[in-house]
PDB file of C-alpha atoms in Angstrom:
ATOM      1  CA  MET H   6     -17.242   6.869  35.802  1.00  0.00           C
ATOM      2  CA  VAL H   7     -15.002   5.932  32.356  1.00  0.00           C
ATOM      3  CA  ILE H   8     -12.530   8.387  34.099  1.00  0.00           C
ATOM      4  CA  ASP H   9     -12.228   6.529  37.248  1.00  0.00           C
ATOM      5  CA  LEU H  10     -11.660   2.999  34.637  1.00  0.00           C
ATOM      6  CA  PHE H  11      -8.429   4.280  32.989  1.00  0.00           C
ATOM      7  CA  SER H  12      -7.433   5.875  36.624  1.00  0.00           C
ATOM      8  CA  LYS H  13      -7.339   2.330  37.986  1.00  0.00           C
ATOM      9  CA  ALA H  14      -6.484   0.629  34.955  1.00  0.00           C
ATOM     10  CA  LEU H  15      -3.321   3.138  34.832  1.00  0.00           C
ATOM     11  CA  GLU H  16      -1.540   2.944  38.783  1.00  0.00           C
ATOM     12  CA  THR H  17      -1.605  -1.333  37.945  1.00  0.00           C
ATOM     13  CA  PRO H  18       0.597  -1.040  35.537  1.00  0.00           C
ATOM     14  CA  GLN H  19       0.426  -4.362  32.813  1.00  0.00           C
ATOM     15  CA  SER H  20       2.738  -4.826  30.036  1.00  0.00           C
ATOM     16  CA  LEU H  21       0.598  -6.064  27.161  1.00  0.00           C
ATOM     17  CA  PRO H  22       0.435  -9.797  26.109  1.00  0.00           C
ATOM     18  CA  GLU H  23       3.886 -10.432  23.387  1.00  0.00           C
ATOM     19  CA  PRO H  24       2.087 -12.216  20.587  1.00  0.00           C
ATOM     20  CA  LEU H  25      -0.626  -8.303  21.243  1.00  0.00           C
ATOM     21  CA  VAL H  26       3.581  -5.813  21.010  1.00  0.00           C
ATOM     22  CA  LYS H  27       4.607  -8.213  17.656  1.00  0.00           C
ATOM     23  CA  ALA H  28       1.140  -8.084  15.824  1.00  0.00           C
ATOM     24  CA  ASN H  29       0.665  -4.527  16.109  1.00  0.00           C
ATOM     25  CA  LYS H  30       4.262  -3.706  15.310  1.00  0.00           C
ATOM     26  CA  MET H  31       3.144  -5.568  12.238  1.00  0.00           C
ATOM     27  CA  MET H  32       0.814  -3.427  11.535  1.00  0.00           C
ATOM     28  CA  VAL H  33       2.515  -0.459  11.295  1.00  0.00           C
ATOM     29  CA  GLU H  34       5.429  -2.141   9.157  1.00  0.00           C
ATOM     30  CA  ASN H  35       2.525  -2.842   6.117  1.00  0.00           C
ATOM     31  CA  ILE H  36       0.668   0.276   6.662  1.00  0.00           C
ATOM     32  CA  GLU H  37       4.750   2.181   5.742  1.00  0.00           C
ATOM     33  CA  LYS H  38       4.559   0.076   3.221  1.00  0.00           C
ATOM     34  CA  MET H  39       1.525   0.160   1.896  1.00  0.00           C
ATOM     35  CA  MET H  40       1.157   4.501   1.778  1.00  0.00           C
ATOM     36  CA  VAL H  41       4.874   4.183   0.940  1.00  0.00           C
ATOM     37  CA  PHE H  42       3.628   1.444  -2.722  1.00  0.00           C
ATOM     38  CA  HIS H  43       0.312   4.258  -3.336  1.00  0.00           C
ATOM     39  CA  MET H  44       2.737   7.559  -2.686  1.00  0.00           C
ATOM     40  CA  ASN H  45       5.356   6.387  -5.309  1.00  0.00           C
ATOM     41  CA  SER H  46       2.658   5.010  -7.487  1.00  0.00           C
ATOM     42  CA  LEU H  47       0.736   8.029  -7.341  1.00  0.00           C
ATOM     43  CA  LYS H  48       3.295   9.655  -8.535  1.00  0.00           C
ATOM     44  CA  ALA H  49       4.255   8.015 -11.686  1.00  0.00           C
ATOM     45  CA  TYR H  50       0.111   8.139 -12.666  1.00  0.00           C
ATOM     46  CA  MET H  51       0.676  11.959 -12.313  1.00  0.00           C
ATOM     47  CA  ASP H  52       4.576  12.078 -13.680  1.00  0.00           C
ATOM     48  CA  ILE H  53       1.970  10.272 -16.889  1.00  0.00           C
ATOM     49  CA  GLY H  54      -0.843  12.848 -16.501  1.00  0.00           C
ATOM     50  CA  ILE H  55       1.631  15.994 -16.419  1.00  0.00           C
ATOM     51  CA  ASN H  56       3.202  14.716 -19.276  1.00  0.00           C
ATOM     52  CA  GLN H  57       0.208  13.482 -21.363  1.00  0.00           C
ATOM     53  CA  MET H  58      -0.428  17.575 -20.884  1.00  0.00           C
ATOM     54  CA  ARG H  59       2.784  19.019 -21.875  1.00  0.00           C
ATOM     55  CA  ALA H  60       2.456  16.460 -25.126  1.00  0.00           C
ATOM     56  CA  ALA H  61      -1.344  17.751 -25.604  1.00  0.00           C
ATOM     57  CA  ALA H  62      -0.195  20.996 -25.168  1.00  0.00           C
ATOM     58  CA  GLU H  63       2.570  21.313 -27.911  1.00  0.00           C
ATOM     59  CA  ILE H  64      -0.013  20.625 -30.835  1.00  0.00           C
ATOM     60  CA  ASN H  65       0.207  23.078 -33.186  1.00  0.00           C
ATOM     61  CA  ASP H  66      -0.848  21.720 -36.268  1.00  0.00           C
ATOM     62  CA  VAL H  67      -1.782  18.601 -37.721  1.00  0.00           C
ATOM     63  CA  LYS H  68       1.278  17.070 -37.849  1.00  0.00           C
ATOM     64  CA  SER H  69       1.082  17.156 -34.242  1.00  0.00           C
ATOM     65  CA  TRP H  70      -2.059  16.179 -33.496  1.00  0.00           C
ATOM     66  CA  GLN H  71      -2.066  12.811 -35.795  1.00  0.00           C
ATOM     67  CA  ASP H  72       1.735  12.394 -33.226  1.00  0.00           C
ATOM     68  CA  PHE H  73      -0.592  13.433 -30.441  1.00  0.00           C
ATOM     69  CA  TYR H  74      -2.915  10.500 -31.438  1.00  0.00           C
ATOM     70  CA  ARG H  75      -1.251   8.019 -32.259  1.00  0.00           C
ATOM     71  CA  ARG H  76       1.298   7.811 -28.505  1.00  0.00           C
ATOM     72  CA  GLN H  77      -1.872   7.314 -26.851  1.00  0.00           C
ATOM     73  CA  GLY H  78      -2.124   3.754 -27.667  1.00  0.00           C
ATOM     74  CA  GLU H  79       0.766   3.877 -26.005  1.00  0.00           C
ATOM     75  CA  ILE H  80       0.587   5.873 -23.701  1.00  0.00           C
ATOM     76  CA  ALA H  81      -2.859   3.270 -22.473  1.00  0.00           C
ATOM     77  CA  GLN H  82      -0.335   0.596 -22.707  1.00  0.00           C
ATOM     78  CA  THR H  83       2.551   1.921 -20.820  1.00  0.00           C
ATOM     79  CA  VAL H  84      -0.574   2.580 -17.898  1.00  0.00           C
ATOM     80  CA  GLN H  85      -2.641  -0.216 -18.156  1.00  0.00           C
ATOM     81  CA  GLN H  86       0.848  -2.520 -17.186  1.00  0.00           C
ATOM     82  CA  LYS H  87       1.347  -0.561 -15.324  1.00  0.00           C
ATOM     83  CA  MET H  88      -2.007  -1.029 -13.620  1.00  0.00           C
ATOM     84  CA  LEU H  89      -1.888  -4.588 -13.373  1.00  0.00           C
ATOM     85  CA  ASN H  90       1.656  -4.915 -11.755  1.00  0.00           C
ATOM     86  CA  ASP H  91       0.958  -2.749  -8.942  1.00  0.00           C
ATOM     87  CA  ALA H  92      -2.505  -4.591  -8.531  1.00  0.00           C
ATOM     88  CA  ARG H  93      -0.261  -7.294  -8.596  1.00  0.00           C
ATOM     89  CA  LEU H  94       2.170  -5.839  -5.769  1.00  0.00           C
ATOM     90  CA  MET H  95      -0.343  -5.012  -3.791  1.00  0.00           C
ATOM     91  CA  SER H  96      -1.383  -8.432  -3.431  1.00  0.00           C
ATOM     92  CA  ASP H  97       2.207  -9.532  -2.605  1.00  0.00           C
ATOM     93  CA  LEU H  98       2.418  -7.420  -0.171  1.00  0.00           C
ATOM     94  CA  ALA H  99      -1.272  -8.526   1.397  1.00  0.00           C
ATOM     95  CA  ALA H 100      -0.262 -11.562   0.990  1.00  0.00           C
ATOM     96  CA  ARG H 101       2.865 -11.750   2.396  1.00  0.00           C
ATOM     97  CA  PHE H 102       1.141  -9.563   5.389  1.00  0.00           C
ATOM     98  CA  LYS H 103      -1.596 -12.258   6.503  1.00  0.00           C
ATOM     99  CA  THR H 104       1.475 -14.944   6.347  1.00  0.00           C
ATOM    100  CA  GLU H 105       3.180 -13.558   9.343  1.00  0.00           C
ATOM    101  CA  MET H 106       0.331 -12.727  10.726  1.00  0.00           C
ATOM    102  CA  ASP H 107      -0.547 -16.501  10.230  1.00  0.00           C
ATOM    103  CA  GLY H 108       1.838 -17.204  12.104  1.00  0.00           C
ATOM    104  CA  LEU H 109       2.146 -14.427  14.584  1.00  0.00           C
ATOM    105  CA  THR H 110      -1.204 -16.553  14.971  1.00  0.00           C
ATOM    106  CA  LYS H 111      -0.166 -20.606  15.166  1.00  0.00           C
ATOM    107  CA  THR H 112       2.988 -20.157  17.407  1.00  0.00           C
ATOM    108  CA  SER H 113       0.858 -17.920  20.181  1.00  0.00           C
ATOM    109  CA  LEU H 114      -2.045 -20.399  19.928  1.00  0.00           C
ATOM    110  CA  GLU H 115       0.744 -23.086  20.878  1.00  0.00           C
ATOM    111  CA  ASP H 116       2.467 -21.477  23.383  1.00  0.00           C
ATOM    112  CA  ALA H 117      -0.838 -20.396  24.861  1.00  0.00           C
ATOM    113  CA  LEU H 118      -1.609 -24.343  24.302  1.00  0.00           C
ATOM    114  CA  LEU H 119       1.554 -24.645  25.956  1.00  0.00           C
ATOM    115  CA  LYS H 120       0.669 -23.403  29.352  1.00  0.00           C
ATOM    116  CA  ALA H 121      -2.581 -24.507  29.749  1.00  0.00           C
ATOM    117  CA  ALA H 122      -1.338 -28.079  29.884  1.00  0.00           C
TER     118      ALA H 122
END
């Protein structure tokens, strides 16, 4: 029965409403931007971690241990700043997407109201 419904729907091709197509494209673009952002961010954090492991592997005496230990505060600040910056960038990305979707919704609603009048 469900297959019959899909078959009948496909027999009479109809185009999707333009606002829906635009919304789908905007969604895909936003997801792509977020994925690229997350992949770049993950790589940066992984690089920091790998560099820390390499630096720890170079410890061979008390002086090198002390040097490593002193740098940890700087590394922590770097990671903290990166996390804050990443959070801000993600927030900006979400806000831009919301603004675009709001604009599309407003335009679609105005068009629908004009057609209904």
